[in-house]
PDB file of C-alpha atoms and ligand atoms in Angstrom:
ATOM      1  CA  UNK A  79     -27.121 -35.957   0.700  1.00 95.00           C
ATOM      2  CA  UNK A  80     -29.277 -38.358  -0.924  1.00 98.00           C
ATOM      3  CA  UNK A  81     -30.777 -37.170  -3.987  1.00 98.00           C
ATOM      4  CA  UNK A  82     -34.092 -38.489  -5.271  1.00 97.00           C
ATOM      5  CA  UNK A  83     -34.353 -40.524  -8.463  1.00 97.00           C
ATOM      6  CA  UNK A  84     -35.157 -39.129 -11.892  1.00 97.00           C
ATOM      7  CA  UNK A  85     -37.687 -41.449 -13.444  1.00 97.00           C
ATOM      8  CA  UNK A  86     -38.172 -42.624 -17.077  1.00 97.00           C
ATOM      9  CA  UNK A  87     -39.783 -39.763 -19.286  1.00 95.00           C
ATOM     10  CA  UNK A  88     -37.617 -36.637 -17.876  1.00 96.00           C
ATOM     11  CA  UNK A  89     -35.445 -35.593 -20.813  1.00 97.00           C
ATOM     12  CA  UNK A  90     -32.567 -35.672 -18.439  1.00 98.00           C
ATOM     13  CA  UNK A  91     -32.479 -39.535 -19.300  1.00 98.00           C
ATOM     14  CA  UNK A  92     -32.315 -39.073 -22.626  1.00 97.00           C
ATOM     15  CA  UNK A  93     -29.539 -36.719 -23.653  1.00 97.00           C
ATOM     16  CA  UNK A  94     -25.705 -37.009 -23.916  1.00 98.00           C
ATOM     17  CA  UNK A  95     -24.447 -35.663 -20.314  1.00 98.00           C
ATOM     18  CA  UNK A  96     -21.319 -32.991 -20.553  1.00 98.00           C
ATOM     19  CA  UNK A  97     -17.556 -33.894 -20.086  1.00 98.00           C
ATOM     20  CA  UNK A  98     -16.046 -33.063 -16.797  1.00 98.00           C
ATOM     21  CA  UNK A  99     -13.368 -30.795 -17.060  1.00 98.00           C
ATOM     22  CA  UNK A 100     -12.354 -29.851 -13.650  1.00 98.00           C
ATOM     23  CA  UNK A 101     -11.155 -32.511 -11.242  1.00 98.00           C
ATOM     24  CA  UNK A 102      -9.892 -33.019  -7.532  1.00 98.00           C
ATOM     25  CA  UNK A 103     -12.096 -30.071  -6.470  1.00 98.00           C
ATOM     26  CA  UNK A 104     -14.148 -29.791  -2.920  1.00 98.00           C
ATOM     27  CA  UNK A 105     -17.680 -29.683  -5.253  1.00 97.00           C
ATOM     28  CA  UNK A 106     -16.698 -33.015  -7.167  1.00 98.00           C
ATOM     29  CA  UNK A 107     -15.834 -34.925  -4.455  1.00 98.00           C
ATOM     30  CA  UNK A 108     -19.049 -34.044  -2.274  1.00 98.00           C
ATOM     31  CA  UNK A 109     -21.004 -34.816  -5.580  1.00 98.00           C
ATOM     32  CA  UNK A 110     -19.431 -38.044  -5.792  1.00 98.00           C
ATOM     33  CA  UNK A 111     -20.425 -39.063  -1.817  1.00 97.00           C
ATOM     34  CA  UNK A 112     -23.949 -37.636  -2.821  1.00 98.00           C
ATOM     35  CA  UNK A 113     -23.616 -39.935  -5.633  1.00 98.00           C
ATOM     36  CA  UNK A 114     -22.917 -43.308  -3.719  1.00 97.00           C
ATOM     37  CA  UNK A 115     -25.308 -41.847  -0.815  1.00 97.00           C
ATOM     38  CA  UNK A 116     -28.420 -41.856  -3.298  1.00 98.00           C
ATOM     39  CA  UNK A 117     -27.281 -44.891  -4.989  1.00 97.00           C
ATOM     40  CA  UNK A 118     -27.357 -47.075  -1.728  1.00 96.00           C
ATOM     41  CA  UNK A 119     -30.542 -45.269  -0.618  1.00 97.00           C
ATOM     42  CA  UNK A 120     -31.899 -46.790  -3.858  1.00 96.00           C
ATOM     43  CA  UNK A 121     -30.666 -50.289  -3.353  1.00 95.00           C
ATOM     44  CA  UNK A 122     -28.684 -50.109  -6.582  1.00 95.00           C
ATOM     45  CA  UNK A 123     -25.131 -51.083  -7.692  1.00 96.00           C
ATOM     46  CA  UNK A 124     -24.909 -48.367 -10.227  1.00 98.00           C
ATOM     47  CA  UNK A 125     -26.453 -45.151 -10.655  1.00 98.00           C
ATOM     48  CA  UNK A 126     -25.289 -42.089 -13.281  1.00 98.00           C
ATOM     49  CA  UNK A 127     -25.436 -38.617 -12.571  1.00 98.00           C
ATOM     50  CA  UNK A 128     -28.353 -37.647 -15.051  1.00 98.00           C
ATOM     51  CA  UNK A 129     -30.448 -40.129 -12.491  1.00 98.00           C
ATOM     52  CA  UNK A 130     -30.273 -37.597  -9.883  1.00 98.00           C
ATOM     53  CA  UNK A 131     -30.686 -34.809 -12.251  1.00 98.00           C
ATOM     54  CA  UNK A 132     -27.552 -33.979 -13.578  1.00 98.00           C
ATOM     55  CA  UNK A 133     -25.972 -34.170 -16.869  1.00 98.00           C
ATOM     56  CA  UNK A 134     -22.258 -34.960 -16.393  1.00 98.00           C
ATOM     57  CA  UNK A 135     -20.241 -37.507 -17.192  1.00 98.00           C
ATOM     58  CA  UNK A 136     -20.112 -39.558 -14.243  1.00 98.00           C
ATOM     59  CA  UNK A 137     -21.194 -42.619 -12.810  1.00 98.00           C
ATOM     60  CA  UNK A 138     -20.611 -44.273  -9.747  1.00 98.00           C
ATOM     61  CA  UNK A 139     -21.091 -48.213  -9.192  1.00 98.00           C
ATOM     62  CA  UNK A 140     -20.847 -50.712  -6.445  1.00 97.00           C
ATOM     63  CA  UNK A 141     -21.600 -54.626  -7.577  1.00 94.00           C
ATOM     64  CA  UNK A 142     -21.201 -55.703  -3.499  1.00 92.00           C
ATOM     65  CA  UNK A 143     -23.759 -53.593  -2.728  1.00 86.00           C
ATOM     66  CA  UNK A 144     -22.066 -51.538   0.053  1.00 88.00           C
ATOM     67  CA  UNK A 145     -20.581 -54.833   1.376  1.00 90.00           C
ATOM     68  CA  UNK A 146     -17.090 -54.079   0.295  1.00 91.00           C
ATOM     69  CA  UNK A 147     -16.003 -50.758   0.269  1.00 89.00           C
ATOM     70  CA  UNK A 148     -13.057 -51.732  -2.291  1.00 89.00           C
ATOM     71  CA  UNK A 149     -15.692 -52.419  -5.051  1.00 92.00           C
ATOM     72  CA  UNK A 150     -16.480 -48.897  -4.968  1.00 96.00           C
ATOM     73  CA  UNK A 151     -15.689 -47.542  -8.599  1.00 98.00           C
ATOM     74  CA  UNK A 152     -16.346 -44.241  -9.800  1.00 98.00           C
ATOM     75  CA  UNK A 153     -16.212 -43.801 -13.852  1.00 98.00           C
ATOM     76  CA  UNK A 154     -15.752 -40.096 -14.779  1.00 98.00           C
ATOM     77  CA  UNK A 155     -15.650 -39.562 -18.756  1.00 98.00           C
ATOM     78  CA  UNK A 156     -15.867 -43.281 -19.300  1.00 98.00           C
ATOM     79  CA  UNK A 157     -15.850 -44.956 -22.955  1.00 98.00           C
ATOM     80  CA  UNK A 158     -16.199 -48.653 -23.259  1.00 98.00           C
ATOM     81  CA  UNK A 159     -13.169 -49.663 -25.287  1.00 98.00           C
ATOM     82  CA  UNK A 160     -13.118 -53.307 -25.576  1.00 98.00           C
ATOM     83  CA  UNK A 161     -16.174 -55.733 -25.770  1.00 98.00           C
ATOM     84  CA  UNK A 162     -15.672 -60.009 -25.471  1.00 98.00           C
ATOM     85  CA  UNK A 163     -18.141 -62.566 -25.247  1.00 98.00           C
ATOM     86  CA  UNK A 164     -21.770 -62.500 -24.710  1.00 98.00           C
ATOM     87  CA  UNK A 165     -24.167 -63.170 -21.280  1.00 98.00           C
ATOM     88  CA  UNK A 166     -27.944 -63.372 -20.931  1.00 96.00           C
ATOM     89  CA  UNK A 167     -29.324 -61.919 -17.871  1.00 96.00           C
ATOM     90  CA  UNK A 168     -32.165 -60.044 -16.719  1.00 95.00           C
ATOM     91  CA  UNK A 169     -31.346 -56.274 -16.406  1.00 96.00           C
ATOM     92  CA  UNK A 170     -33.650 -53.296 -14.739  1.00 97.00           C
ATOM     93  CA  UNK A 171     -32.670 -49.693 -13.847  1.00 98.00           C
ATOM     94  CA  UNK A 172     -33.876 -47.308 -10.846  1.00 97.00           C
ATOM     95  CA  UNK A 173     -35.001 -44.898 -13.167  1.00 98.00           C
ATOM     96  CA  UNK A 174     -37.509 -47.668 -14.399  1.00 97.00           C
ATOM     97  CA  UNK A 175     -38.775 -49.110 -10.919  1.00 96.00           C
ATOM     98  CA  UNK A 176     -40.458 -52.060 -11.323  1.00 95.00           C
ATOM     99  CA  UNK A 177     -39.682 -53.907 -14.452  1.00 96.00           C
ATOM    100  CA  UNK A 178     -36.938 -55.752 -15.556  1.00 96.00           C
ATOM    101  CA  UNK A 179     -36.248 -57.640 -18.759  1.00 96.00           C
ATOM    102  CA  UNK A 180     -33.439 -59.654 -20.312  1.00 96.00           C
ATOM    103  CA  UNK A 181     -30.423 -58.435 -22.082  1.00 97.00           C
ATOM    104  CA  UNK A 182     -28.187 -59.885 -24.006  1.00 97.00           C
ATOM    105  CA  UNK A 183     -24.762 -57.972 -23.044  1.00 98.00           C
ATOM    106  CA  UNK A 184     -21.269 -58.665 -23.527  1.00 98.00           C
ATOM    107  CA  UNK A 185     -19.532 -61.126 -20.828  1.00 98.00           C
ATOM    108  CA  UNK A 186     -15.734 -59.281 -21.004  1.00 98.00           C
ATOM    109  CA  UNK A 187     -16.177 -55.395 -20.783  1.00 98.00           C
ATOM    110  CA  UNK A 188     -12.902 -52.747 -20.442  1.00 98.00           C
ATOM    111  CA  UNK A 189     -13.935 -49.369 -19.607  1.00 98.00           C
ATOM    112  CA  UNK A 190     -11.331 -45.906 -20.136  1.00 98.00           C
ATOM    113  CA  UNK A 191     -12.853 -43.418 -17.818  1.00 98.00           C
ATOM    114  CA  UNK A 192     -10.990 -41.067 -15.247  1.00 98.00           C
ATOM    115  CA  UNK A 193     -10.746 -40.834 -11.897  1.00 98.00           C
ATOM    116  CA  UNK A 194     -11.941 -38.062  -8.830  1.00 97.00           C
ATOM    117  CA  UNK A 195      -8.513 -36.577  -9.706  1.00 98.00           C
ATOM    118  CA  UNK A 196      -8.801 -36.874 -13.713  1.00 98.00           C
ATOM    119  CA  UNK A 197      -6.190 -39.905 -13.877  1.00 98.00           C
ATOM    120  CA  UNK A 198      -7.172 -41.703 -16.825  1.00 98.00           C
ATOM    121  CA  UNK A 199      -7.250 -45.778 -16.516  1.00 98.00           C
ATOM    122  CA  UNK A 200      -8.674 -48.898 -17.969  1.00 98.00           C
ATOM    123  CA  UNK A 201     -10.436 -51.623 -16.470  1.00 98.00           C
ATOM    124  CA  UNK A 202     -12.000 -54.779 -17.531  1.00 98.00           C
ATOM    125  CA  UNK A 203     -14.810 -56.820 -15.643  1.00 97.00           C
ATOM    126  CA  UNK A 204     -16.805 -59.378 -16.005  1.00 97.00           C
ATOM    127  CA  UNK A 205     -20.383 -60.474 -15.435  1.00 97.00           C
ATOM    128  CA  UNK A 206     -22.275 -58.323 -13.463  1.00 96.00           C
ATOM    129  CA  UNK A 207     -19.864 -55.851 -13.249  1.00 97.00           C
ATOM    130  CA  UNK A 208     -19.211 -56.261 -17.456  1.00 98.00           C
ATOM    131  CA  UNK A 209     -22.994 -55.504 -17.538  1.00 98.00           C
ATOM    132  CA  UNK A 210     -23.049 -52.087 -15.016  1.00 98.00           C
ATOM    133  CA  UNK A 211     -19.911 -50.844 -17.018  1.00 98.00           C
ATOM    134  CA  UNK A 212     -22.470 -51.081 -20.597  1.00 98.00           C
ATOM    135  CA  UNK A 213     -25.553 -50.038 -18.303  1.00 98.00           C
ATOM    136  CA  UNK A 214     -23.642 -46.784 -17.125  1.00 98.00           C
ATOM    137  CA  UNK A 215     -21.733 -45.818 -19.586  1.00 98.00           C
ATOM    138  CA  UNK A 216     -25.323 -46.209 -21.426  1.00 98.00           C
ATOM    139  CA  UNK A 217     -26.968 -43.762 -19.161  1.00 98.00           C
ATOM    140  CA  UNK A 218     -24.121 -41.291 -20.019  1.00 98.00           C
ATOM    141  CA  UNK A 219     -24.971 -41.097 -23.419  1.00 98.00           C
ATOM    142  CA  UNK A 220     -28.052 -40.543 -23.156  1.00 98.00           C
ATOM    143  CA  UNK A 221     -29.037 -44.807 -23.643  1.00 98.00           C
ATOM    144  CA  UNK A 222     -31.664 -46.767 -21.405  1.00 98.00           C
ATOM    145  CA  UNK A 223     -30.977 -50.340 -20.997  1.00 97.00           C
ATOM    146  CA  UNK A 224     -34.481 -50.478 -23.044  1.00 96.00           C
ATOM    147  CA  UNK A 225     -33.032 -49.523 -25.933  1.00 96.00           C
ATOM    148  CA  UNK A 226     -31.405 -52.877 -26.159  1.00 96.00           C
ATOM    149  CA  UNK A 227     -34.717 -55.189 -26.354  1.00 96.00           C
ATOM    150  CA  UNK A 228     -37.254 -56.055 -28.970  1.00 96.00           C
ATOM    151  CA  UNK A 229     -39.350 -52.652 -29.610  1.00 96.00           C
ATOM    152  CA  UNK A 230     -42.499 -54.740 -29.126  1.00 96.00           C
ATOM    153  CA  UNK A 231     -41.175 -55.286 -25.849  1.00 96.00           C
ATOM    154  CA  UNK A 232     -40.329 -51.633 -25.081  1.00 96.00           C
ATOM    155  CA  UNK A 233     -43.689 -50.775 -26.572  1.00 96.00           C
ATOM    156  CA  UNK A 234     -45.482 -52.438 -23.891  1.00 96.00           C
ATOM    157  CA  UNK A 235     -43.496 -51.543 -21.266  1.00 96.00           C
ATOM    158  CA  UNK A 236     -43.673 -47.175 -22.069  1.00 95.00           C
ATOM    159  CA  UNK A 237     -47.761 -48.246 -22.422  1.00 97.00           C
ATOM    160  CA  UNK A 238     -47.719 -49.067 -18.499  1.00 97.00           C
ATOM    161  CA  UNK A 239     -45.301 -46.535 -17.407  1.00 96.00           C
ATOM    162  CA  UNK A 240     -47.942 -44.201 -19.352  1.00 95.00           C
ATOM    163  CA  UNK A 241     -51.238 -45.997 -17.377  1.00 96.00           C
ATOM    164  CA  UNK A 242     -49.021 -45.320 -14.146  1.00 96.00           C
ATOM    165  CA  UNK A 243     -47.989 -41.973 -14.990  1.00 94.00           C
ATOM    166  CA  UNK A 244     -51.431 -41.324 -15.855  1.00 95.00           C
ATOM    167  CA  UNK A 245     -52.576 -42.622 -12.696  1.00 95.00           C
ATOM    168  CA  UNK A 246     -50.103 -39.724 -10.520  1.00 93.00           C
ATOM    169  CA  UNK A 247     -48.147 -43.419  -9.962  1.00 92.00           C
ATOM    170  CA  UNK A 248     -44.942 -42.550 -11.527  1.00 93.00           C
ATOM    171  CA  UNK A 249     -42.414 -40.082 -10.314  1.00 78.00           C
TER     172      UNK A 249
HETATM  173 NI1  LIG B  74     -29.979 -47.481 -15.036  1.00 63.68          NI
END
């Protein structure tokens, strides 16, 4: 099922999501297809489970866009463990439709999370895939990607999503 997005200013966003503990079960694995449903509904390559209202510790992301089904990943408990390099690039998130901003990131990113079935692994990407790996794990712990530019930049931004929310034009 596709689930509908949880937009900037629901608490949800903002906390630390709980640790899976149970794995390999009929309720995690439908929650993960949920998960990649509502992220391709959305026209995203990464979405985290707080997004569609749940706080858990998992994140699903797809940097083909649905082209490839082998870029499917699916971070469960994920920690960022290694950090190289640095990339400029402009960044936005569906919870914050409509605006995007540069962000400095880092270029190399390696990732420990588990798998559906709780195997734990590492993996490093690059690029836009080094960049959803910070993004997600972000969302996890309770971090927008608007954390990460100049406040007088954020300021601005939370001013219009107030006008809009103001205006019934924000979710
Ligand atoms: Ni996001």
């Amino acid at each position: 099922m596709v689930y509908p997005i949880v937009k900037f200013g629901d608490p949800v966003l903002e906390r630390e999501a709980d640790e899976v503990r149970e794995f390999d079960t009929p309720e995690l694995h439908q929650f993960l297809a949920d998960m990649f449903d509502s992220m391709y509904a959305a026209k995203g390559v990464g979405l985290a489970a707080p997004q569609i209202g749940f706080s858990r510790k998992i994140a699903v992301i797809d940097v083909s866009n649905g082209e490839n089904a082998e870029e499917k990943l699916v971070l469960i408990n994920p920690r960022i463990i290694k950090t190289e390099g640095r990339q400029e690039g402009e960044e936005g998130c569906l919870s914050i439709p409509g605006f995007r901003e540069q962000v400095r990131r880092a270029k190399r990113v390696t990732v420990h999370a588990q798998n559906a079935k709780g195997e734990e692994f590492e993996m490093t990407g690059e690029d836009l895939l080094a960049r959803a790996f910070l993004h997600e794990t972000d969302h996890l712990y309770g971090r927008l990607y608007i954390t990460h530019i100049s406040a007088l930049k954020r300021d601005l931004m939370k001013r219009k999503i107030k006008k809009l929310q103001r205006a019934g034009e924000w979710g």
